[in-house]
Amino acid sequence: MKAWIDGEFVPLEQATVPILSHGFSRGSAVFEVVDVVAGPDGPALFRIDRHVDRLLGSAEAMGMSLGRSAPELIDAARGTVRAAGVSAGVLKIFAFYAAPELGLIPADPTVRVAMFCFDLRERYGVTVGGTFEPVTAGVSRRRRLSPGAFAIQAKVAGHYVNAFLAVREARQRGFDEAIMLDEAGMVAEAALSNLFVVIEGVARTPTLANSLSGVTRDSLLQAGRAAGLPVEEAPVPAADLARAEEAFLTGTVIRIRPLCALDGRELTPCPGPLTRRLQQALNDAYDGRNPAFRHWLTDV
Ligand code: PMP
């Protein structure tokens, strides 16, 4: 497998990061994970423009200049998928301060951009774009990093220590996934995905005040509305988890992952009826079957 680094392809083993780099030692690397879907005309990147915009926003939050425009990054992403010969999988993009740095503020502003693409099925036996098995989730004792403490809309490597601790703690308590509350006790999101709960027949997801602007979250809201299904963004008090009729997570790769139990309370049937209909609407958009969303796919 080859990685694309600053315009050149190198074997993945050579795509390394200096141990004293700011990206590694301070965790300031920014990244994106993009779906490569089997589109009607071959492999396609799903909503790459939105991912690249979010990457540029994350970089800006870290004071990084990538020195590449969005169209240049999209071109590089397409080239990386083509070179990998992957028909469906995942593209990872990283940008990081690479120079050795002992201080807190990088003295050398040079940023490296790296991408690589792999077939999830081959590597991890994961279903790509399929229906993921339901999982259980519990409310984590770890709170989501607060907007006052970090840039919550930025995907920064170091922020994921929060997610790591939350999932590890949830697993120790017997749950598969961790649901995270914010400092005010409102539901925020899951560790690596956005959360939707169905309350009185409406699928509700917390607002962007305390959750990442997930590409899948946005796609689900748009595809759901277009299909006439009840979806909304609104604050979700923690107490609503106890009366949720259905619940699911959204994210790149998993798309929709139904939750069959919330904090030990079973949700049946699982997936629930609204979850299934949203899953169908979302899959139609991903696979290019819904012409209204065909523009979400960028052929490689
Ligand atoms: N929330 C968090 C904290 C995440 O890391 C992710 C994964 N990027 C998501 C939500 C889901 O976002 P997306 O649908 O863009 O993958």
CSV table of C-alpha atoms and ligand atoms in Angstrom, one decimal:
chain,number,residue,atom,x,y,z
A,1,MET,CA,0.0,0.0,0.0
A,2,LYS,CA,1.2,3.5,-0.8
A,3,ALA,CA,0.6,6.7,1.0
A,4,TRP,CA,0.4,10.1,-0.6
A,5,ILE,CA,2.6,12.6,1.1
A,6,ASP,CA,2.9,16.2,-0.1
A,7,GLY,CA,2.4,15.2,-3.7
A,8,GLU,CA,4.4,12.0,-3.8
A,9,PHE,CA,3.5,8.3,-3.3
A,10,VAL,CA,5.7,6.4,-0.9
A,11,PRO,CA,5.3,2.9,0.6
A,12,LEU,CA,3.1,3.1,3.7
A,13,GLU,CA,6.0,1.8,5.9
A,14,GLN,CA,8.0,4.9,4.9
A,15,ALA,CA,5.1,7.3,5.7
A,16,THR,CA,6.4,7.9,9.3
A,17,VAL,CA,6.2,10.8,11.7
A,18,PRO,CA,9.2,12.1,13.7
A,19,ILE,CA,8.9,11.2,17.3
A,20,LEU,CA,9.6,14.8,18.3
A,21,SER,CA,7.1,16.2,15.9
A,22,HIS,CA,4.4,18.5,17.3
A,23,GLY,CA,1.8,16.3,15.7
A,24,PHE,CA,2.9,13.3,17.7
A,25,SER,CA,4.1,14.8,21.0
A,26,ARG,CA,1.3,17.4,21.4
A,27,GLY,CA,-1.3,15.5,19.4
A,28,SER,CA,-2.0,18.5,17.1
A,29,ALA,CA,-2.4,16.5,13.9
A,30,VAL,CA,-5.7,17.1,12.2
A,31,PHE,CA,-7.4,14.4,10.2
A,32,GLU,CA,-10.4,13.2,8.2
A,33,VAL,CA,-11.9,9.8,7.5
A,34,VAL,CA,-13.8,9.7,4.2
A,35,ASP,CA,-16.0,6.9,2.8
A,36,VAL,CA,-15.0,5.4,-0.5
A,37,VAL,CA,-18.2,4.0,-1.8
A,38,ALA,CA,-19.0,1.7,-4.7
A,39,GLY,CA,-20.9,4.2,-6.8
A,40,PRO,CA,-22.9,3.6,-10.0
A,41,ASP,CA,-19.9,4.5,-12.1
A,42,GLY,CA,-17.2,2.9,-10.0
A,43,PRO,CA,-15.4,4.0,-6.8
A,44,ALA,CA,-16.4,7.4,-5.5
A,45,LEU,CA,-15.6,9.6,-2.6
A,46,PHE,CA,-18.6,10.4,-0.4
A,47,ARG,CA,-19.0,14.2,0.2
A,48,ILE,CA,-15.3,14.8,-0.1
A,49,ASP,CA,-15.9,18.6,-0.4
A,50,ARG,CA,-17.4,18.7,3.1
A,51,HIS,CA,-14.6,16.5,4.6
A,52,VAL,CA,-12.0,18.8,3.0
A,53,ASP,CA,-13.8,21.9,4.3
A,54,ARG,CA,-13.8,20.4,7.8
A,55,LEU,CA,-10.1,19.5,7.5
A,56,LEU,CA,-9.3,23.0,6.6
A,57,GLY,CA,-11.4,24.3,9.5
A,58,SER,CA,-9.6,21.9,11.9
A,59,ALA,CA,-6.2,23.1,10.5
A,60,GLU,CA,-7.2,26.7,11.0
A,61,ALA,CA,-8.1,25.9,14.6
A,62,MET,CA,-4.5,24.5,15.1
A,63,GLY,CA,-3.0,27.6,13.3
A,64,MET,CA,-1.9,25.4,10.4
A,65,SER,CA,-1.6,26.5,6.8
A,66,LEU,CA,-1.9,23.5,4.5
A,67,GLY,CA,-0.6,25.4,1.5
A,68,ARG,CA,-3.1,23.6,-0.7
A,69,SER,CA,-6.6,24.6,-1.8
A,70,ALA,CA,-9.7,22.5,-1.4
A,71,PRO,CA,-9.7,21.5,-5.2
A,72,GLU,CA,-6.0,20.5,-4.9
A,73,LEU,CA,-6.8,18.3,-1.9
A,74,ILE,CA,-9.8,16.7,-3.6
A,75,ASP,CA,-7.6,15.9,-6.6
A,76,ALA,CA,-5.0,14.4,-4.4
A,77,ALA,CA,-7.7,12.3,-2.6
A,78,ARG,CA,-9.0,11.0,-6.0
A,79,GLY,CA,-5.5,10.1,-7.0
A,80,THR,CA,-4.8,8.3,-3.7
A,81,VAL,CA,-8.0,6.2,-4.1
A,82,ARG,CA,-7.1,5.4,-7.8
A,83,ALA,CA,-3.5,4.4,-6.8
A,84,ALA,CA,-4.8,2.2,-4.1
A,85,GLY,CA,-7.1,0.4,-6.5
A,86,VAL,CA,-9.8,0.2,-3.8
A,87,SER,CA,-13.3,-0.1,-5.0
A,88,ALA,CA,-14.9,0.5,-1.6
A,89,GLY,CA,-13.2,1.4,1.7
A,90,VAL,CA,-11.9,4.4,3.5
A,91,LEU,CA,-9.6,7.3,2.8
A,92,LYS,CA,-7.6,8.8,5.7
A,93,ILE,CA,-6.2,12.3,5.5
A,94,PHE,CA,-3.7,13.8,8.0
A,95,ALA,CA,-2.1,17.2,8.3
A,96,PHE,CA,0.5,17.8,10.9
A,97,TYR,CA,3.4,19.9,12.1
A,98,ALA,CA,6.3,17.6,11.2
A,99,ALA,CA,9.4,19.4,12.4
A,100,PRO,CA,11.1,18.3,15.7
A,101,GLU,CA,9.7,20.6,18.3
A,102,LEU,CA,10.4,20.7,22.0
A,103,GLY,CA,8.3,23.7,22.8
A,104,LEU,CA,4.6,24.1,22.9
A,105,ILE,CA,4.2,26.5,20.0
A,106,PRO,CA,5.7,25.1,16.8
A,107,ALA,CA,8.7,27.2,15.7
A,108,ASP,CA,8.6,25.7,12.2
A,109,PRO,CA,5.2,26.2,10.6
A,110,THR,CA,5.8,23.6,7.9
A,111,VAL,CA,2.8,21.3,7.6
A,112,ARG,CA,2.8,18.0,5.9
A,113,VAL,CA,-0.3,16.5,4.4
A,114,ALA,CA,-0.6,12.7,4.0
A,115,MET,CA,-3.4,10.5,2.7
A,116,PHE,CA,-3.9,6.8,2.3
A,117,CYS,CA,-6.7,4.6,1.3
A,118,PHE,CA,-7.5,1.0,2.3
A,119,ASP,CA,-10.1,-1.6,1.8
A,120,LEU,CA,-11.7,-2.1,5.1
A,121,ARG,CA,-13.0,-5.6,4.2
A,122,GLU,CA,-9.5,-6.8,3.3
A,123,ARG,CA,-7.9,-5.3,6.3
A,124,TYR,CA,-10.3,-5.7,9.1
A,125,GLY,CA,-13.2,-7.8,7.8
A,126,VAL,CA,-15.5,-4.8,8.3
A,127,THR,CA,-18.6,-4.5,6.1
A,128,VAL,CA,-18.4,-1.4,4.0
A,129,GLY,CA,-21.6,0.3,3.4
A,130,GLY,CA,-23.5,-2.6,4.7
A,131,THR,CA,-25.8,-2.8,7.6
A,132,PHE,CA,-23.9,-2.9,10.9
A,133,GLU,CA,-24.9,-5.1,13.7
A,134,PRO,CA,-26.7,-3.3,16.5
A,135,VAL,CA,-24.6,-2.6,19.6
A,136,THR,CA,-25.2,-1.5,23.2
A,137,ALA,CA,-24.3,1.9,24.6
A,138,GLY,CA,-24.1,3.3,28.1
A,139,VAL,CA,-23.7,6.9,29.3
A,140,SER,CA,-20.0,7.4,30.0
A,141,ARG,CA,-18.8,8.8,33.3
A,142,ARG,CA,-16.4,10.9,31.2
A,143,ARG,CA,-17.8,14.2,30.0
A,144,ARG,CA,-17.3,15.4,26.4
A,145,LEU,CA,-14.5,18.0,26.2
A,146,SER,CA,-16.3,21.3,26.6
A,147,PRO,CA,-16.5,23.9,23.9
A,148,GLY,CA,-14.7,26.3,26.3
A,149,ALA,CA,-11.8,23.9,26.6
A,150,PHE,CA,-11.2,22.9,23.0
A,151,ALA,CA,-12.3,23.5,19.4
A,152,ILE,CA,-15.2,21.0,19.4
A,153,GLN,CA,-15.7,21.2,15.6
A,154,ALA,CA,-12.0,20.4,14.9
A,155,LYS,CA,-10.9,16.8,14.4
A,156,VAL,CA,-7.6,16.9,16.2
A,157,ALA,CA,-5.7,13.7,17.2
A,158,GLY,CA,-5.2,14.8,20.8
A,159,HIS,CA,-8.9,15.4,21.4
A,160,TYR,CA,-9.5,11.7,20.9
A,161,VAL,CA,-7.9,10.8,24.2
A,162,ASN,CA,-11.3,11.9,25.6
A,163,ALA,CA,-13.1,9.4,23.3
A,164,PHE,CA,-10.6,6.7,24.1
A,165,LEU,CA,-11.0,7.0,27.9
A,166,ALA,CA,-14.8,7.1,27.5
A,167,VAL,CA,-15.0,4.0,25.4
A,168,ARG,CA,-12.5,2.1,27.6
A,169,GLU,CA,-14.6,3.0,30.6
A,170,ALA,CA,-17.8,2.0,28.9
A,171,ARG,CA,-16.4,-1.4,27.8
A,172,GLN,CA,-15.2,-2.1,31.4
A,173,ARG,CA,-18.9,-1.6,32.4
A,174,GLY,CA,-20.0,-4.1,29.7
A,175,PHE,CA,-21.2,-1.6,27.0
A,176,ASP,CA,-20.0,-1.5,23.4
A,177,GLU,CA,-20.2,2.2,22.9
A,178,ALA,CA,-20.0,5.3,25.1
A,179,ILE,CA,-22.6,8.1,25.1
A,180,MET,CA,-21.1,11.3,26.3
A,181,LEU,CA,-22.8,14.1,28.1
A,182,ASP,CA,-21.5,17.7,28.0
A,183,GLU,CA,-20.5,19.6,31.1
A,184,ALA,CA,-24.1,20.8,31.6
A,185,GLY,CA,-25.4,17.2,31.6
A,186,MET,CA,-27.0,17.4,28.2
A,187,VAL,CA,-26.5,14.6,25.7
A,188,ALA,CA,-23.7,15.4,23.3
A,189,GLU,CA,-22.7,12.5,21.1
A,190,ALA,CA,-21.0,9.1,21.2
A,191,ALA,CA,-17.2,8.8,21.4
A,192,LEU,CA,-16.7,8.6,17.6
A,193,SER,CA,-20.1,9.1,16.2
A,194,ASN,CA,-23.2,11.3,16.4
A,195,LEU,CA,-26.3,10.1,18.3
A,196,PHE,CA,-29.9,10.1,17.3
A,197,VAL,CA,-32.7,9.2,19.7
A,198,VAL,CA,-36.3,8.6,18.6
A,199,ILE,CA,-38.7,10.4,21.0
A,200,GLU,CA,-42.4,10.4,20.3
A,201,GLY,CA,-41.7,9.2,16.7
A,202,VAL,CA,-39.2,11.9,15.8
A,203,ALA,CA,-35.4,11.1,15.4
A,204,ARG,CA,-33.6,13.9,17.3
A,205,THR,CA,-29.9,14.6,17.4
A,206,PRO,CA,-28.2,17.2,19.7
A,207,THR,CA,-27.3,20.5,18.1
A,208,LEU,CA,-23.8,21.5,17.0
A,209,ALA,CA,-23.4,23.4,20.3
A,210,ASN,CA,-22.0,20.2,21.8
A,211,SER,CA,-21.5,17.7,19.0
A,212,LEU,CA,-19.2,17.4,16.0
A,213,SER,CA,-20.7,18.4,12.7
A,214,GLY,CA,-20.6,14.8,11.4
A,215,VAL,CA,-20.9,14.4,7.6
A,216,THR,CA,-23.2,11.4,8.1
A,217,ARG,CA,-25.3,13.3,10.6
A,218,ASP,CA,-25.9,16.0,8.0
A,219,SER,CA,-26.5,13.5,5.3
A,220,LEU,CA,-29.0,11.7,7.4
A,221,LEU,CA,-30.9,14.9,8.2
A,222,GLN,CA,-31.0,15.9,4.5
A,223,ALA,CA,-31.9,12.4,3.2
A,224,GLY,CA,-34.4,11.9,6.0
A,225,ARG,CA,-36.2,15.2,5.3
A,226,ALA,CA,-36.2,14.5,1.6
A,227,ALA,CA,-37.8,11.2,2.2
A,228,GLY,CA,-40.4,12.9,4.4
A,229,LEU,CA,-39.2,11.2,7.6
A,230,PRO,CA,-39.3,13.0,11.0
A,231,VAL,CA,-35.8,14.2,11.9
A,232,GLU,CA,-34.7,17.2,13.8
A,233,GLU,CA,-31.8,18.9,15.6
A,234,ALA,CA,-32.6,19.9,19.2
A,235,PRO,CA,-31.0,19.8,22.6
A,236,VAL,CA,-31.4,16.4,24.2
A,237,PRO,CA,-31.6,16.3,28.0
A,238,ALA,CA,-30.0,13.2,29.5
A,239,ALA,CA,-33.4,12.2,30.9
A,240,ASP,CA,-34.7,11.7,27.3
A,241,LEU,CA,-32.4,8.6,27.0
A,242,ALA,CA,-34.7,6.8,29.4
A,243,ARG,CA,-37.7,7.4,27.1
A,244,ALA,CA,-36.1,6.9,23.7
A,245,GLU,CA,-38.1,4.5,21.6
A,246,GLU,CA,-35.2,3.9,19.2
A,247,ALA,CA,-31.6,5.1,19.0
A,248,PHE,CA,-28.7,4.9,16.6
A,249,LEU,CA,-25.3,6.2,15.9
A,250,THR,CA,-24.1,7.8,12.7
A,251,GLY,CA,-20.6,8.1,11.3
A,252,THR,CA,-18.4,7.4,8.3
A,253,VAL,CA,-18.0,3.7,7.7
A,254,ILE,CA,-20.8,2.7,10.1
A,255,ARG,CA,-23.4,5.1,8.4
A,256,ILE,CA,-26.1,4.0,10.8
A,257,ARG,CA,-25.5,1.7,13.7
A,258,PRO,CA,-28.6,0.8,15.7
A,259,LEU,CA,-28.5,0.7,19.4
A,260,CYS,CA,-30.3,-2.3,20.9
A,261,ALA,CA,-29.9,-1.2,24.5
A,262,LEU,CA,-29.3,2.2,26.2
A,263,ASP,CA,-27.8,2.1,29.6
A,264,GLY,CA,-29.0,-1.5,30.1
A,265,ARG,CA,-32.6,-0.8,28.9
A,266,GLU,CA,-33.5,-2.9,25.8
A,267,LEU,CA,-34.8,-1.1,22.7
A,268,THR,CA,-37.0,-3.4,20.7
A,269,PRO,CA,-37.5,-4.1,17.9
A,270,CYS,CA,-33.9,-3.3,16.9
A,271,PRO,CA,-33.4,-1.7,14.5
A,272,GLY,CA,-36.7,0.1,15.1
A,273,PRO,CA,-39.1,1.1,12.2
A,274,LEU,CA,-37.9,4.7,11.8
A,275,THR,CA,-34.2,3.6,12.0
A,276,ARG,CA,-34.8,1.2,9.2
A,277,ARG,CA,-36.5,3.8,7.0
A,278,LEU,CA,-33.7,6.3,7.6
A,279,GLN,CA,-31.1,3.6,6.9
A,280,GLN,CA,-32.8,3.0,3.6
A,281,ALA,CA,-32.9,6.7,2.7
A,282,LEU,CA,-29.3,7.1,3.7
A,283,ASN,CA,-28.1,4.0,1.8
A,284,ASP,CA,-29.9,5.2,-1.4
A,285,ALA,CA,-28.0,8.5,-1.2
A,286,TYR,CA,-24.6,6.8,-0.5
A,287,ASP,CA,-25.0,4.3,-3.3
A,288,GLY,CA,-26.0,7.0,-5.8
A,289,ARG,CA,-29.5,5.5,-6.2
A,290,ASN,CA,-31.2,8.7,-5.3
A,291,PRO,CA,-30.5,11.2,-8.1
A,292,ALA,CA,-31.2,14.1,-5.7
A,293,PHE,CA,-28.0,13.3,-3.9
A,294,ARG,CA,-25.9,11.9,-6.7
A,295,HIS,CA,-23.7,15.1,-6.4
A,296,TRP,CA,-22.5,13.8,-3.0
A,297,LEU,CA,-20.4,11.2,-4.9
A,298,THR,CA,-17.2,12.3,-6.5
A,299,ASP,CA,-16.0,9.7,-9.0
A,300,VAL,CA,-12.3,8.9,-8.6
B,1,PMP,N1,-18.4,12.7,16.4
B,1,PMP,C1,-17.1,12.4,16.6
B,1,PMP,C2,-16.5,12.9,17.9
B,1,PMP,C3,-16.4,11.9,15.6
B,1,PMP,O1,-15.1,11.7,15.8
B,1,PMP,C4,-17.0,11.5,14.4
B,1,PMP,C5,-16.2,10.8,13.3
B,1,PMP,N2,-15.6,11.8,12.5
B,1,PMP,C6,-18.4,11.7,14.3
B,1,PMP,C7,-19.1,12.3,15.3
B,1,PMP,C8,-19.1,11.3,13.0
B,1,PMP,O2,-18.7,12.1,11.9
B,1,PMP,P1,-18.7,11.7,10.4
B,1,PMP,O3,-20.1,11.3,10.1
B,1,PMP,O4,-18.3,12.9,9.7
B,1,PMP,O5,-17.8,10.5,10.3
